[in-house]
Coordinates of C-alpha atoms in Angstrom, one line a residue:
Chain A
E1444 CA -25.1 5.9 47.8
L1445 CA -24.8 7.6 44.5
K1446 CA -26.0 5.8 41.4
V1447 CA -25.4 6.8 37.9
E1448 CA -27.5 5.8 35.0
Q1449 CA -26.9 6.4 31.4
N1450 CA -29.1 5.8 28.4
P1451 CA -29.0 4.5 25.6
L1452 CA -26.5 2.0 26.2
F1453 CA -25.8 1.4 22.6
L1454 CA -26.3 4.0 19.9
S1455 CA -25.8 3.6 16.3
M1456 CA -26.1 7.1 14.3
Q1457 CA -25.5 8.2 10.7
E1458 CA -22.7 10.5 10.0
G1459 CA -24.1 14.1 10.0
K1460 CA -26.9 13.3 12.6
N1461 CA -27.2 14.9 16.1
Y1462 CA -28.2 13.0 19.1
T1463 CA -27.8 13.3 22.9
I1464 CA -26.7 10.9 25.6
Y1465 CA -28.3 11.1 29.0
C1466 CA -26.8 10.8 32.5
N1467 CA -29.2 10.6 35.4
Y1468 CA -27.8 10.5 39.0
S1469 CA -29.5 9.6 42.2
T1470 CA -28.1 11.9 44.9
T1471 CA -26.1 15.0 45.1
S1472 CA -23.0 15.0 43.1
D1473 CA -20.3 17.6 43.7
R1474 CA -19.3 17.5 40.0
L1475 CA -20.0 15.5 37.0
Y1476 CA -17.5 14.0 34.5
W1477 CA -17.6 12.8 31.0
Y1478 CA -15.0 10.5 29.6
R1479 CA -14.3 8.8 26.3
Q1480 CA -12.9 5.4 25.9
D1481 CA -11.8 3.8 22.8
P1482 CA -11.5 -0.1 22.4
G1483 CA -8.7 -1.5 24.6
K1484 CA -7.6 1.9 25.8
S1485 CA -7.8 3.9 28.9
L1486 CA -10.3 6.8 29.7
E1487 CA -9.8 10.3 28.2
S1488 CA -11.3 13.1 30.0
L1489 CA -13.7 15.2 28.0
F1490 CA -15.6 17.5 30.4
V1491 CA -15.9 18.4 34.0
L1492 CA -19.0 20.1 35.0
L1493 CA -18.9 21.9 38.3
S1494 CA -22.2 23.7 38.8
N1495 CA -25.8 24.0 37.9
G1496 CA -26.3 25.2 34.3
A1497 CA -22.7 24.4 33.3
V1498 CA -22.4 24.1 29.6
K1499 CA -19.0 23.0 28.1
Q1500 CA -18.3 22.5 24.4
E1501 CA -15.4 20.9 22.5
G1502 CA -15.7 20.5 18.8
R1503 CA -18.8 18.3 17.9
L1504 CA -19.5 17.5 21.6
M1505 CA -21.4 19.6 24.2
A1506 CA -22.0 18.7 27.7
S1507 CA -24.6 20.4 30.3
L1508 CA -25.5 19.8 33.9
D1509 CA -28.8 20.4 35.6
T1510 CA -28.3 19.6 39.3
K1511 CA -31.9 20.2 40.2
A1512 CA -33.1 17.5 37.8
R1513 CA -29.8 15.6 38.6
L1514 CA -29.3 15.1 34.9
S1515 CA -26.4 15.8 32.6
T1516 CA -26.3 15.4 28.8
L1517 CA -23.8 15.0 26.2
H1518 CA -25.0 16.2 22.9
I1519 CA -23.4 15.2 19.6
T1520 CA -23.6 17.5 16.6
A1521 CA -23.0 16.2 13.0
A1522 CA -21.5 12.9 14.0
V1523 CA -18.6 11.9 12.3
H1524 CA -16.9 8.2 12.3
D1525 CA -14.0 9.4 14.8
L1526 CA -16.5 9.9 17.5
S1527 CA -17.1 6.2 17.6
A1528 CA -16.1 5.1 21.2
T1529 CA -17.7 4.3 24.5
Y1530 CA -18.6 7.4 26.5
F1531 CA -18.9 7.4 30.2
C1532 CA -20.3 9.9 32.7
A1533 CA -19.3 9.8 36.4
G1534 CA -20.2 11.5 39.4
V1535 CA -18.6 12.1 42.7
P1536 CA -20.6 11.6 45.9
S1537 CA -20.7 14.5 48.3
G1538 CA -18.2 14.4 51.1
S1539 CA -16.3 11.6 49.5
A1540 CA -12.6 12.0 48.4
R1541 CA -11.6 10.9 44.9
Q1542 CA -14.3 8.2 44.5
L1543 CA -15.9 8.3 40.9
T1544 CA -19.1 6.4 40.4
F1545 CA -19.5 5.7 36.7
G1546 CA -22.4 4.9 34.6
S1547 CA -22.4 1.9 32.5
G1548 CA -21.5 3.6 29.5
T1549 CA -22.9 4.3 26.0
Q1550 CA -21.3 2.6 23.2
L1551 CA -21.6 4.9 20.1
T1552 CA -21.1 3.8 16.5
V1553 CA -21.1 6.2 13.9
L1554 CA -22.1 4.8 10.5
P1555 CA -21.1 6.3 7.1
Chain B
K98 CA 4.4 16.5 30.9
A99 CA 4.4 12.9 31.1
G100 CA 1.0 11.2 31.9
V101 CA 0.2 8.5 34.4
T102 CA 2.1 5.2 33.8
Q103 CA 1.2 1.8 34.7
T104 CA 3.3 -1.4 34.9
P105 CA 2.8 -4.0 33.6
R106 CA 0.5 -3.4 30.8
Y107 CA -0.6 -7.1 30.4
L108 CA -0.3 -9.7 33.0
I109 CA -1.3 -13.4 33.0
K110 CA -1.8 -15.3 36.2
T111 CA -3.3 -18.5 37.4
R112 CA -5.8 -18.8 40.1
G113 CA -4.4 -18.7 43.7
Q114 CA -1.4 -16.5 42.7
Q115 CA -1.0 -13.2 43.7
V116 CA -0.1 -10.0 41.7
T117 CA 1.2 -6.5 42.1
L118 CA 0.5 -3.7 39.8
S119 CA 2.3 -0.4 39.9
C120 CA 1.2 3.2 39.0
S121 CA 3.4 6.3 38.6
P122 CA 1.3 9.5 38.8
I123 CA 1.6 12.7 37.0
S124 CA 4.4 14.6 38.4
G125 CA 3.2 16.8 41.3
H126 CA 0.1 14.8 41.8
R127 CA -0.4 13.4 45.3
S128 CA -3.6 11.4 44.9
V129 CA -3.7 8.1 43.3
S130 CA -7.0 6.3 42.9
W131 CA -7.5 2.7 41.6
Y132 CA -10.5 1.4 39.5
Q133 CA -11.4 -2.0 38.0
Q134 CA -13.2 -2.4 34.7
T135 CA -14.9 -5.6 33.8
P136 CA -17.7 -6.2 31.1
G137 CA -20.1 -7.3 33.8
Q138 CA -19.6 -4.7 36.5
G139 CA -18.4 -1.8 34.5
L140 CA -15.9 0.7 36.2
Q141 CA -15.8 0.3 40.0
F142 CA -13.7 2.2 42.5
L143 CA -11.1 0.2 44.5
F144 CA -9.3 2.8 46.7
E145 CA -7.7 6.2 46.9
Y146 CA -4.3 7.1 48.5
F147 CA -3.3 10.6 49.3
S148 CA 0.0 11.3 51.2
E149 CA 0.6 7.8 51.7
T150 CA -2.6 7.3 53.4
Q151 CA -5.8 5.4 52.3
R152 CA -8.6 7.8 52.0
N153 CA -11.5 5.8 50.6
K154 CA -12.0 2.1 49.8
G155 CA -14.6 0.6 47.5
N156 CA -16.5 -2.4 48.2
F157 CA -14.0 -5.0 47.4
P158 CA -12.7 -8.1 49.5
G159 CA -9.7 -7.9 51.6
R160 CA -7.7 -9.6 49.0
F161 CA -7.3 -6.3 47.2
S162 CA -5.0 -4.0 48.9
G163 CA -2.7 -1.1 48.1
R164 CA -0.1 1.6 49.2
Q165 CA 1.5 4.8 48.3
F166 CA 5.1 5.6 48.6
S167 CA 6.6 8.8 49.5
N168 CA 7.2 9.7 45.9
S169 CA 3.3 9.3 45.3
R170 CA 3.8 6.1 43.3
S171 CA 1.4 3.6 44.2
E172 CA 1.0 -0.3 44.1
M173 CA -1.9 -2.5 44.4
N174 CA -1.9 -6.1 45.2
V175 CA -4.4 -8.9 44.7
S176 CA -3.8 -12.0 46.7
T177 CA -5.3 -15.5 46.1
L178 CA -6.5 -14.6 42.4
E179 CA -9.8 -15.8 41.3
L180 CA -11.1 -16.0 37.7
G181 CA -13.4 -13.0 38.4
D182 CA -10.4 -10.9 39.1
S183 CA -9.7 -10.9 35.3
A184 CA -10.1 -7.1 34.4
L185 CA -8.6 -3.9 33.4
Y186 CA -7.2 -2.1 36.3
L187 CA -6.9 1.6 35.7
C188 CA -5.0 4.0 38.0
A189 CA -5.9 7.8 38.1
S190 CA -3.8 10.6 39.4
S191 CA -5.1 13.9 40.9
L192 CA -3.4 16.9 42.2
F193 CA -5.9 17.1 45.2
S194 CA -7.5 14.9 47.4
G195 CA -11.2 15.8 48.2
A196 CA -13.9 16.5 45.8
Q197 CA -11.7 18.9 43.6
G198 CA -9.5 18.7 40.8
E199 CA -9.8 16.3 37.8
Q200 CA -8.5 12.7 37.6
F201 CA -6.2 11.6 34.8
F202 CA -6.2 7.9 34.0
G203 CA -3.3 5.7 32.9
P204 CA -3.4 3.2 30.1
G205 CA -4.3 0.5 32.6
T206 CA -3.0 -3.1 33.2
R207 CA -4.9 -5.8 31.7
L208 CA -4.9 -8.8 34.1
T209 CA -6.0 -12.3 32.8
V210 CA -6.5 -15.0 35.6
L211 CA -6.5 -18.5 34.1

């Protein structure tokens, strides 16, 4: 059974600072997703990481995947207030259909 | 291109009642998955339908059921509602079944059970 752990669960950071959210998973995952959720809203897809060493960047966010370490990271560069949200990573157990297994989420607050 | 739509957006029911939620996937998508989100348990997979067939089911009691129609629209039903069923129910659509493609989520239906 795939288990996904994120840390930290809560993160307060100053605008302009850098930080990394970590996502560890327990068994082989066919792919790794990162989603963003604003309060009371649905999930917005940020990144899909398909293979070992994959790196994707969009604006101030960069995601990477190390399948050997079973680790994905979401790096935030020069944070701005608009990035305040909850970020989830999710894996797909090998051999399953569309079953996403989510981490607990990281609630990010960017302070002025 | 229209996104995933879910109706209703908000619902209030009482214990013991049943409820039906609806999801219309992105045009051309044939896979629909349902998830439950609660503060205590987080996001949990309910089931996935592809081409009108249930492909996967999560660890939920039989009170939770679903179906998919020939136009790929899906419904989920919860019978004999319990207080713990209060949650945000999210539907996601995807072009493919299997471990391919990306899931796109709808706005969710917030169910409150009193």
